[in-house]
Structures are given as C-alpha cells and as structure tokens.
Short mmCIF file of N, CA and C in Angstrom, two decimals:
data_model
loop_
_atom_site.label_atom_id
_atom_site.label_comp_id
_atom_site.label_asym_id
_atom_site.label_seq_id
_atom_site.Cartn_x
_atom_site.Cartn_y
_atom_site.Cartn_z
N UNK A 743 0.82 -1.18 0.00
CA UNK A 743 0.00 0.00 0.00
C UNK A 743 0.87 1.24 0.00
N UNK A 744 2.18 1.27 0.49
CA UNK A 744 2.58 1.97 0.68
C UNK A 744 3.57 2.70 -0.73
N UNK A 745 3.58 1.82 -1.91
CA UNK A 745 4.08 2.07 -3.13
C UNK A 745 3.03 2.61 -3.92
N UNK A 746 2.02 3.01 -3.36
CA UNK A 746 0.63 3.67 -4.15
C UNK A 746 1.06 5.11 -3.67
N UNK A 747 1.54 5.81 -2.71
CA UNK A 747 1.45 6.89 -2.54
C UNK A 747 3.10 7.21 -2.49
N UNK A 748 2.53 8.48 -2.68
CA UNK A 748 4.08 9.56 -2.94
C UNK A 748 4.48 10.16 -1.85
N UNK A 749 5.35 10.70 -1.78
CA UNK A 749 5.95 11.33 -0.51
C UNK A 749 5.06 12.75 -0.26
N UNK A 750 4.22 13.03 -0.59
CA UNK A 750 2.87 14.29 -0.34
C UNK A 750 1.78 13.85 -0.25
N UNK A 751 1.73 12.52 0.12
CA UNK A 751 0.71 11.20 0.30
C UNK A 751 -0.47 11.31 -0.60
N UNK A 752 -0.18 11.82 -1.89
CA UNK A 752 -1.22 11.72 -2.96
C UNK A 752 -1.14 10.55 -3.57
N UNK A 753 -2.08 10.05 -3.89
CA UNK A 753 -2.32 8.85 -4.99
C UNK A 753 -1.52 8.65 -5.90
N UNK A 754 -1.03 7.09 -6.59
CA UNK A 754 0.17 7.39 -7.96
C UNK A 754 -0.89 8.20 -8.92
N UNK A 755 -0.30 8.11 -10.43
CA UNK A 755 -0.63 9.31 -11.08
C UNK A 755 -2.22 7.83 -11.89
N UNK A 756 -2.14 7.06 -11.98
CA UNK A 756 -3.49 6.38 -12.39
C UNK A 756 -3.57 5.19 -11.25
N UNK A 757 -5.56 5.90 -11.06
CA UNK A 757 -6.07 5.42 -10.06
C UNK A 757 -7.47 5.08 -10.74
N UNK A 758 -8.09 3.73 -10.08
CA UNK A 758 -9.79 4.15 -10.27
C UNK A 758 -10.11 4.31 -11.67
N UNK A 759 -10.97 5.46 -11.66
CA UNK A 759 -11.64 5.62 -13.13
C UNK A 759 -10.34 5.83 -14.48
N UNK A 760 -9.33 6.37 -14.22
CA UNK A 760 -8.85 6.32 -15.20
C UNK A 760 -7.93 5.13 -15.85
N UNK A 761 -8.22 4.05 -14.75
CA UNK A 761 -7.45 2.57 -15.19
C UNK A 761 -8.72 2.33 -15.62
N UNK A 762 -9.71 2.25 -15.39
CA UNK A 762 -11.31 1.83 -16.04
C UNK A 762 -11.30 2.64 -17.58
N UNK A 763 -11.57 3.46 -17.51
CA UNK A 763 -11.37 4.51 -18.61
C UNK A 763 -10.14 3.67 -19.83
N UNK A 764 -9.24 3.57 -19.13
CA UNK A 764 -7.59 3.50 -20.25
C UNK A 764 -8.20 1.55 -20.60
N UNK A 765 -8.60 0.99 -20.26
CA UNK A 765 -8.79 -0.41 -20.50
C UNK A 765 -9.93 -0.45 -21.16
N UNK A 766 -11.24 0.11 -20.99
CA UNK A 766 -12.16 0.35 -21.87
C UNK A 766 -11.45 0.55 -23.36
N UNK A 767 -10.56 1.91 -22.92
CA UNK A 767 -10.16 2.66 -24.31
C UNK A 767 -9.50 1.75 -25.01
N UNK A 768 -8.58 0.46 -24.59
CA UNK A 768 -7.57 -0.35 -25.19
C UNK A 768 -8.53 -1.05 -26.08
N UNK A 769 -9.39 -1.48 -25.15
CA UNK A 769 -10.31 -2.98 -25.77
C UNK A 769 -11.47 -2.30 -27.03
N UNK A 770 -11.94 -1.09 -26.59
CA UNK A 770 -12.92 -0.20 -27.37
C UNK A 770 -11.99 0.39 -28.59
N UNK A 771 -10.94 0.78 -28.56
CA UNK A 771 -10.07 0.55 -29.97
C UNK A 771 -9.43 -0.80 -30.58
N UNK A 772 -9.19 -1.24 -30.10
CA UNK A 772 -8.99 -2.70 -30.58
C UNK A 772 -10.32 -3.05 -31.46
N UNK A 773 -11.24 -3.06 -30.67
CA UNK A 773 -12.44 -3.76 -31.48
C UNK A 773 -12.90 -2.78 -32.84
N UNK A 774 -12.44 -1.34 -32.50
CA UNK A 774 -12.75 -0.69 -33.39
C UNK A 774 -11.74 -1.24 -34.61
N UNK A 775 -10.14 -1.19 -33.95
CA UNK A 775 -9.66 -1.69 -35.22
C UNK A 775 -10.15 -2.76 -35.88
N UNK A 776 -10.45 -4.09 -35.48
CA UNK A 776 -10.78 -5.45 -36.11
C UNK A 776 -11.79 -4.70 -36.95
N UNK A 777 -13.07 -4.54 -36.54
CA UNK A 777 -14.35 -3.48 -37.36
C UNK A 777 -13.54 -3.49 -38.77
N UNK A 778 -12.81 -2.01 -38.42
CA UNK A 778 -12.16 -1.67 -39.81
C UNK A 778 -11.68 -2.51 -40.50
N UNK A 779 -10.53 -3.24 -39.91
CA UNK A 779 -10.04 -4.32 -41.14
C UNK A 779 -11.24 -5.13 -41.48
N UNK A 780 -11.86 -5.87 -40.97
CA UNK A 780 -12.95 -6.47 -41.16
C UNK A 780 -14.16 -5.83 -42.72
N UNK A 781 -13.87 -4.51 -42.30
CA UNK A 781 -14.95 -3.89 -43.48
C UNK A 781 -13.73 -2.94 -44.58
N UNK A 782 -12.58 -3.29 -44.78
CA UNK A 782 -11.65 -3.26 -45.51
C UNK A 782 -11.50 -4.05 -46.67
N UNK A 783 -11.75 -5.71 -45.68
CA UNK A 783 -11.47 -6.54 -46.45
C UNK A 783 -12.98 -7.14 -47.25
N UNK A 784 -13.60 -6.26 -46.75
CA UNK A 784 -15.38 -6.35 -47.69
C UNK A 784 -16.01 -7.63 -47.45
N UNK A 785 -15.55 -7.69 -45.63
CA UNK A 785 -16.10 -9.43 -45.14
C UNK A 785 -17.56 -9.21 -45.42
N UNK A 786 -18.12 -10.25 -45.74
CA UNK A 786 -19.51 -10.51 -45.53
C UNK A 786 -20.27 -10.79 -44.40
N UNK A 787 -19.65 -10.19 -43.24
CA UNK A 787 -20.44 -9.86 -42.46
C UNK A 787 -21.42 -8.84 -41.88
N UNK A 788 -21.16 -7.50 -43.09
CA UNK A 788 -21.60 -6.31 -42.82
C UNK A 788 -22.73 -6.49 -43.96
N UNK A 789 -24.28 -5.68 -43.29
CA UNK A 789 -25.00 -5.85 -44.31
C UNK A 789 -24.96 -4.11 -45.48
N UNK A 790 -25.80 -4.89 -46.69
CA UNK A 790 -25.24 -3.88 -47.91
C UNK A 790 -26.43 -2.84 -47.46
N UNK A 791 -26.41 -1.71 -46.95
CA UNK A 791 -27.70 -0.70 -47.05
C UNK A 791 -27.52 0.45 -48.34
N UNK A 792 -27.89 0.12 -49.48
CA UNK A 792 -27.99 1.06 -50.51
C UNK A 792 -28.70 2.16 -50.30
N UNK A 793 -29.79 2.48 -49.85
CA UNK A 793 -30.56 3.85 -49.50
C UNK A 793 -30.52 4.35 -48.53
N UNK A 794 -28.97 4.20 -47.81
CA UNK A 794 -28.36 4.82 -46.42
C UNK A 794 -28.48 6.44 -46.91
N UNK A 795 -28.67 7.24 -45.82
CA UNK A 795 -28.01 9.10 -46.02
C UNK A 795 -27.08 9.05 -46.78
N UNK A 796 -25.72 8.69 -45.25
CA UNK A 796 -24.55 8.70 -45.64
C UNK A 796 -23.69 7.84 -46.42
N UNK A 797 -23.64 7.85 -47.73
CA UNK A 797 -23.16 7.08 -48.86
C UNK A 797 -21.47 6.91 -48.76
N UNK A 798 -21.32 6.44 -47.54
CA UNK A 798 -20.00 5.72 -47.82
C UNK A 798 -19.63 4.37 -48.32
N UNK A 799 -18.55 3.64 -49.03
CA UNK A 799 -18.89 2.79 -49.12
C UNK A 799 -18.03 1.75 -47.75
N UNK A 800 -18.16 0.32 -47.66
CA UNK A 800 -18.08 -0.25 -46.71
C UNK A 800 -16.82 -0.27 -45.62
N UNK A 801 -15.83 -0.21 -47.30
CA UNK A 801 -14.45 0.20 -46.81
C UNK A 801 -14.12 1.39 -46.38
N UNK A 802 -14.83 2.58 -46.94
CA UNK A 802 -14.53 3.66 -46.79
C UNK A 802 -14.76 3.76 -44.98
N UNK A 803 -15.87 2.94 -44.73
CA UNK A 803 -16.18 3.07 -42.81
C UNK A 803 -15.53 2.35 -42.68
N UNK A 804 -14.83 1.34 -43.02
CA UNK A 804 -13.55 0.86 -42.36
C UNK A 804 -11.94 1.23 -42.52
N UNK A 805 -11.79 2.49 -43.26
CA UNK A 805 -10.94 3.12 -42.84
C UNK A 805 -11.08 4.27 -41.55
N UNK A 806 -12.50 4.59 -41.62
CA UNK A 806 -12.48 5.72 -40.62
C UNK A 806 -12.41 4.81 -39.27
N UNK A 807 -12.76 3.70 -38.94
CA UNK A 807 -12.76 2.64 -37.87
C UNK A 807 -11.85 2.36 -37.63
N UNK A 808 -10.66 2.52 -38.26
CA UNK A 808 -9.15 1.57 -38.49
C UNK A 808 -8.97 3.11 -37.92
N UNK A 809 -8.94 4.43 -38.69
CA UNK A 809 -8.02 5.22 -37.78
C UNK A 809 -7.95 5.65 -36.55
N UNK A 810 -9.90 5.30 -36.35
CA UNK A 810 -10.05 5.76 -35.32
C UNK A 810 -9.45 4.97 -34.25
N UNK A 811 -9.66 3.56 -34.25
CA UNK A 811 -9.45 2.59 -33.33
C UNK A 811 -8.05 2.70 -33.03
N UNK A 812 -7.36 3.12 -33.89
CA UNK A 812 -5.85 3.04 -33.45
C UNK A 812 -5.33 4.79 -32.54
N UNK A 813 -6.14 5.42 -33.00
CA UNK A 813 -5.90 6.46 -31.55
C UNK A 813 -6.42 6.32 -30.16
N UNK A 814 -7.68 5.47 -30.59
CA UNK A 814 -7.90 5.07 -29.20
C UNK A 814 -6.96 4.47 -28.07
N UNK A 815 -6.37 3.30 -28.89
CA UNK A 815 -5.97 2.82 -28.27
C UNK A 815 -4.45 3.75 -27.95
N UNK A 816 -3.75 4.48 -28.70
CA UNK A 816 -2.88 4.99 -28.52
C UNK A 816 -2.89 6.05 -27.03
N UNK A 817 -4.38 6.49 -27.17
CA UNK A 817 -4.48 7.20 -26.04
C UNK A 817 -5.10 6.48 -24.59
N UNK A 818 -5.68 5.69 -24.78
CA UNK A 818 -5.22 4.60 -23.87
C UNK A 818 -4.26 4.34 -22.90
N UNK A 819 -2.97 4.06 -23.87
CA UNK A 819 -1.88 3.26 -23.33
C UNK A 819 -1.31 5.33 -22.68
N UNK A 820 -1.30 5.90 -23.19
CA UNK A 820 -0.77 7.39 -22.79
C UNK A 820 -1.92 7.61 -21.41
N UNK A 821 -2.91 7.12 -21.38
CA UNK A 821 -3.34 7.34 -19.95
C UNK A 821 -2.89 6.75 -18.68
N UNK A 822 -2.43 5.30 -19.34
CA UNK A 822 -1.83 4.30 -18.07
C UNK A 822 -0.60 5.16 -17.64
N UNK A 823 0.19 5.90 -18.48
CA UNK A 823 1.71 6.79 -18.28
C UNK A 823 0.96 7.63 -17.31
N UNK A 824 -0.55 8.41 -16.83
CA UNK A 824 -0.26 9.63 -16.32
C UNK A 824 -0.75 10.63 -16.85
N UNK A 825 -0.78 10.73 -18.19
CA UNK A 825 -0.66 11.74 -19.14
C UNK A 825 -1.82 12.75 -19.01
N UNK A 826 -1.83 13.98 -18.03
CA UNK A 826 -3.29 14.66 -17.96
C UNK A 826 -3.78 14.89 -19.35
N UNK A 827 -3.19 15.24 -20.19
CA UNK A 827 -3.70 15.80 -21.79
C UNK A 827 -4.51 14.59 -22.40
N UNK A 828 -4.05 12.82 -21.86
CA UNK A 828 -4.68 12.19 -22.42
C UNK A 828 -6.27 11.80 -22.30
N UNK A 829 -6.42 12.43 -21.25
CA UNK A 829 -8.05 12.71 -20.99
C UNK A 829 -8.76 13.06 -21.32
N UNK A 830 -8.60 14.41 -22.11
CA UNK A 830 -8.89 15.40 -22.91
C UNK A 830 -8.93 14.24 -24.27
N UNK A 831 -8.22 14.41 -24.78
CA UNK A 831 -7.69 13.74 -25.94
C UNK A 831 -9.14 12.30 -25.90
N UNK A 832 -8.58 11.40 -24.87
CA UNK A 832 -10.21 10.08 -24.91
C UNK A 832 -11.22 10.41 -24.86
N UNK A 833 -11.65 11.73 -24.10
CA UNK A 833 -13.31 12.13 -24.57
C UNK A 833 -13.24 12.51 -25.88
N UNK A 834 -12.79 13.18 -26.01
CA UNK A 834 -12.88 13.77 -27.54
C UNK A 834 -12.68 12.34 -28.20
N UNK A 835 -11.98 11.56 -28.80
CA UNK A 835 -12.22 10.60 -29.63
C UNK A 835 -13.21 9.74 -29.27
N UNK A 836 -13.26 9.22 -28.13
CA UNK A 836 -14.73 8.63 -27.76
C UNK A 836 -15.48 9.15 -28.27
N UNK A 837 -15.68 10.39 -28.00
CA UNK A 837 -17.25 11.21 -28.29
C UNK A 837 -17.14 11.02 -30.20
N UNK A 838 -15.93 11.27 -30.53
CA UNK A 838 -15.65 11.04 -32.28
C UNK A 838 -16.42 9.48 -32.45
N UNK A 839 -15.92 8.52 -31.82
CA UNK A 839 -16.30 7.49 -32.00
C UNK A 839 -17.55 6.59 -32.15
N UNK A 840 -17.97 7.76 -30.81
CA UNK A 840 -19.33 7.03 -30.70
C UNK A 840 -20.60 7.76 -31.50
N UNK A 841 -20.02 8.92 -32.22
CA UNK A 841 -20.42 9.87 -33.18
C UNK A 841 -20.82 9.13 -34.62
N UNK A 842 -19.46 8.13 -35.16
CA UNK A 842 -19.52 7.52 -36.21
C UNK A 842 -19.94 6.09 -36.05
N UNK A 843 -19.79 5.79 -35.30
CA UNK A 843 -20.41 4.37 -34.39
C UNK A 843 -22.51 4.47 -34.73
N UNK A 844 -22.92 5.54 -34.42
CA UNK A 844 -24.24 5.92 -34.39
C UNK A 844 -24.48 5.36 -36.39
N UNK A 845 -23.47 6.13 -37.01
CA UNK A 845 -23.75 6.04 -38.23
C UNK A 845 -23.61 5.02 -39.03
N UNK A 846 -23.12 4.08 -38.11
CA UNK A 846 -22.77 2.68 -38.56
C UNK A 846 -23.64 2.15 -38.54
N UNK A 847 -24.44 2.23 -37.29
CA UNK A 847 -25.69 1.33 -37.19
C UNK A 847 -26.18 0.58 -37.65
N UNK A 848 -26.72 0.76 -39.14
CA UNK A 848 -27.43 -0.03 -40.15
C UNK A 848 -26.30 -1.32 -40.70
N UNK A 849 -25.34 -1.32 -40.79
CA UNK A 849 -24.25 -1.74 -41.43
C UNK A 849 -24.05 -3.27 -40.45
N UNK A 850 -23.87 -2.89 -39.02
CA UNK A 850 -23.64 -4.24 -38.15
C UNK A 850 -24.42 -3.74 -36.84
N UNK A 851 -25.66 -3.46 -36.56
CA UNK A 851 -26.05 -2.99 -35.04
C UNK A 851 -25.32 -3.18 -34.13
N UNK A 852 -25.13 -4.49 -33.80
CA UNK A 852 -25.01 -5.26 -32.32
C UNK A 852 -23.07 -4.51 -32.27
N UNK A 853 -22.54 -4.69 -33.30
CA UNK A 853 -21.25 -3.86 -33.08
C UNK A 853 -21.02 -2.40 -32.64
N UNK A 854 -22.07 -2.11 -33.65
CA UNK A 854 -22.34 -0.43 -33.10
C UNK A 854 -22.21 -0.24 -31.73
N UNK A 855 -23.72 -0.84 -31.39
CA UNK A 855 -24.17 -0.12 -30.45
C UNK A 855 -23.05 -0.86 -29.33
N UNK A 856 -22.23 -1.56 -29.07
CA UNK A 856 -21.70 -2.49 -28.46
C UNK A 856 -20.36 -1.37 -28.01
N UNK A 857 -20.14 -0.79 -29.46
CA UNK A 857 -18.77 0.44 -29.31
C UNK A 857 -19.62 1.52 -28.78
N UNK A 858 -20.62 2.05 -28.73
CA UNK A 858 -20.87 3.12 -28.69
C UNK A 858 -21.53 2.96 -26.75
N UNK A 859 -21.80 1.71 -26.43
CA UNK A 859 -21.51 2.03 -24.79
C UNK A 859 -20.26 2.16 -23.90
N UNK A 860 -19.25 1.52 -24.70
CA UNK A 860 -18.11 1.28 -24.29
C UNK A 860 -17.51 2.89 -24.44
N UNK A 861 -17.87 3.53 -25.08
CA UNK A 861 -17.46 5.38 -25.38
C UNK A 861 -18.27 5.83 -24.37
N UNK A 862 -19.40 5.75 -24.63
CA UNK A 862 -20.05 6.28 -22.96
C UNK A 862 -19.28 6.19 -22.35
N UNK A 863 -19.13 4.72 -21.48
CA UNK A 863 -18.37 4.69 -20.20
C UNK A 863 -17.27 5.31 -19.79
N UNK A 864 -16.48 5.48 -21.55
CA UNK A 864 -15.05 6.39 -21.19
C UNK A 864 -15.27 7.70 -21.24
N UNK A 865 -15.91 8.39 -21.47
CA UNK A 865 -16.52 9.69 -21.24
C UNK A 865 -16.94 9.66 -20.00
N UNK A 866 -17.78 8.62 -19.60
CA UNK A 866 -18.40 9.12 -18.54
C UNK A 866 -17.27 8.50 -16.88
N UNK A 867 -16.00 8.02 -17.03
CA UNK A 867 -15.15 7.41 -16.24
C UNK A 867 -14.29 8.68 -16.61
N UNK A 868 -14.10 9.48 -17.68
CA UNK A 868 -12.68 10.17 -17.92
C UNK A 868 -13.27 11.57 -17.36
N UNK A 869 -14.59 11.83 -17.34
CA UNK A 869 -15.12 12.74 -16.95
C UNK A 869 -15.43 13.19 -15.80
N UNK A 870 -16.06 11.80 -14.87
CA UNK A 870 -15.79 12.24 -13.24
C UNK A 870 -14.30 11.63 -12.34
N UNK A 871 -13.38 11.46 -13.00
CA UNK A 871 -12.22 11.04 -12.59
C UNK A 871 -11.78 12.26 -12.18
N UNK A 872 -11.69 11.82 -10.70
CA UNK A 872 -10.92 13.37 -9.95
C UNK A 872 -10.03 13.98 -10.68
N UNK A 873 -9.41 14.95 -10.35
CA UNK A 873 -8.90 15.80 -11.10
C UNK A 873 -6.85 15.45 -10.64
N UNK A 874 -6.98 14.79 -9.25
CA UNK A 874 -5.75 14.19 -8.79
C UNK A 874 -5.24 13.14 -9.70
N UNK A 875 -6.45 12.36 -9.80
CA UNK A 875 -6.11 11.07 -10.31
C UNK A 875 -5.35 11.22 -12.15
N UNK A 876 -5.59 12.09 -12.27
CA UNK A 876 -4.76 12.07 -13.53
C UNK A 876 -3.31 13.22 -13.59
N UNK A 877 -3.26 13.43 -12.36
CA UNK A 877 -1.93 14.03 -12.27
C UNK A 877 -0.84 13.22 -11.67
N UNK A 878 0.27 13.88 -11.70
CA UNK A 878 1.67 12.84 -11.26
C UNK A 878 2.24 13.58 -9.87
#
C-alpha cells in the first residue's frame, strides 16, 4: 500500500476511473480496429444498405474505424503513463467514435451499439475522474 502513494501522500498518477477509462479505451479501440479491417477486407459480415443518407462505401467506414481505433488505443496506453492531456484527448475521440459508431448502425447494429456504450463509459469514467487522479 505503501508504493501507491508519494511522498505528499497523494495517490500514484493512475487510479480508479482512469485505469477503467484506459482499458475500456484499449479494448474499445482494438475492437474498433478489427471493425475496420474487417470492413476493408469487404467481409460478408456487414450488411449492404444502398438507401443509407450517408453514402460511404463499406471500406470507406472501415478506414475511418481503423483510424479511429488506433488512436484510441494509442491514447489509452498514454493514460496508463499519467498523461493529464490524455483525458482530454479520450473524450474527444470517444465522443468522435461514438459519433460515427451511431452512423454505422445499419451496417452491423449489435457492433455499433456495443462500441458506442463502451465510449459512454469512457466519457463518462474520464469525466468524473478526480482531477488528482490524472496528475503525477
């Protein structure tokens, strides 16, 4: 217990919500990446919606999935370091995520909506995470 705190007996620099938060973010980009490659490689697991709004085509959302997923996770692993900026940084792509996640919908639901709670949670873990807990 005593390697958790610092010599000003504050908490190390990740505690609590932001180890919740940074592991969400690993596994919630990860899956985002597979997504992308997955609709890269024009698997037949995604269904075809021709009279969608947004006329992307399948790959085209699996490049935006592939880039996204890989900052996720990048910011992730920069939260386990400490990193106050990376907090900032995971809502904002979460909120990106679960933005384009919405628009996926039609394409694979159960994936969608599957990424788009997992962004909640990191919004809503990166958001009431004390303000200590992400300092060093």
């Amino acid at each position: 217990m005593s390697s958790m705190t610092s010599s000003t007996g504050r908490r190390g620099a990740v505690t609590g919500g932001i180890v919740f938060a940074a592991t969400l973010m690993i596994f919630g980009g990860a899956m985002a990446i597979i997504e992308g490659i997955a609709a890269i490689s024009k698997d037949s697991i995604f269904v075809n919606t021709p009279n969608y709004t947004l006329k992307f085509s399948v790959a085209g959302w699996g490049w935006i999935h592939l880039i996204i997923g890989i900052v996720i996770v990048l910011a992730g692993l920069y939260l386990f370091s400490g990193a106050a900026w990376a907090r900032y940084i995971g809502i904002l792509v979460a909120g990106v995520s679960a933005f384009f996640n919405f628009f996926f919908i039609p394409y694979y639901p159960f994936w969608a909506l599957t990424l788009i709670a997992i962004d909640i949670f990191v919004i809503w873990a990166l958001a009431t995470a004390r303000r200590t807990d992400a300092s060093v």
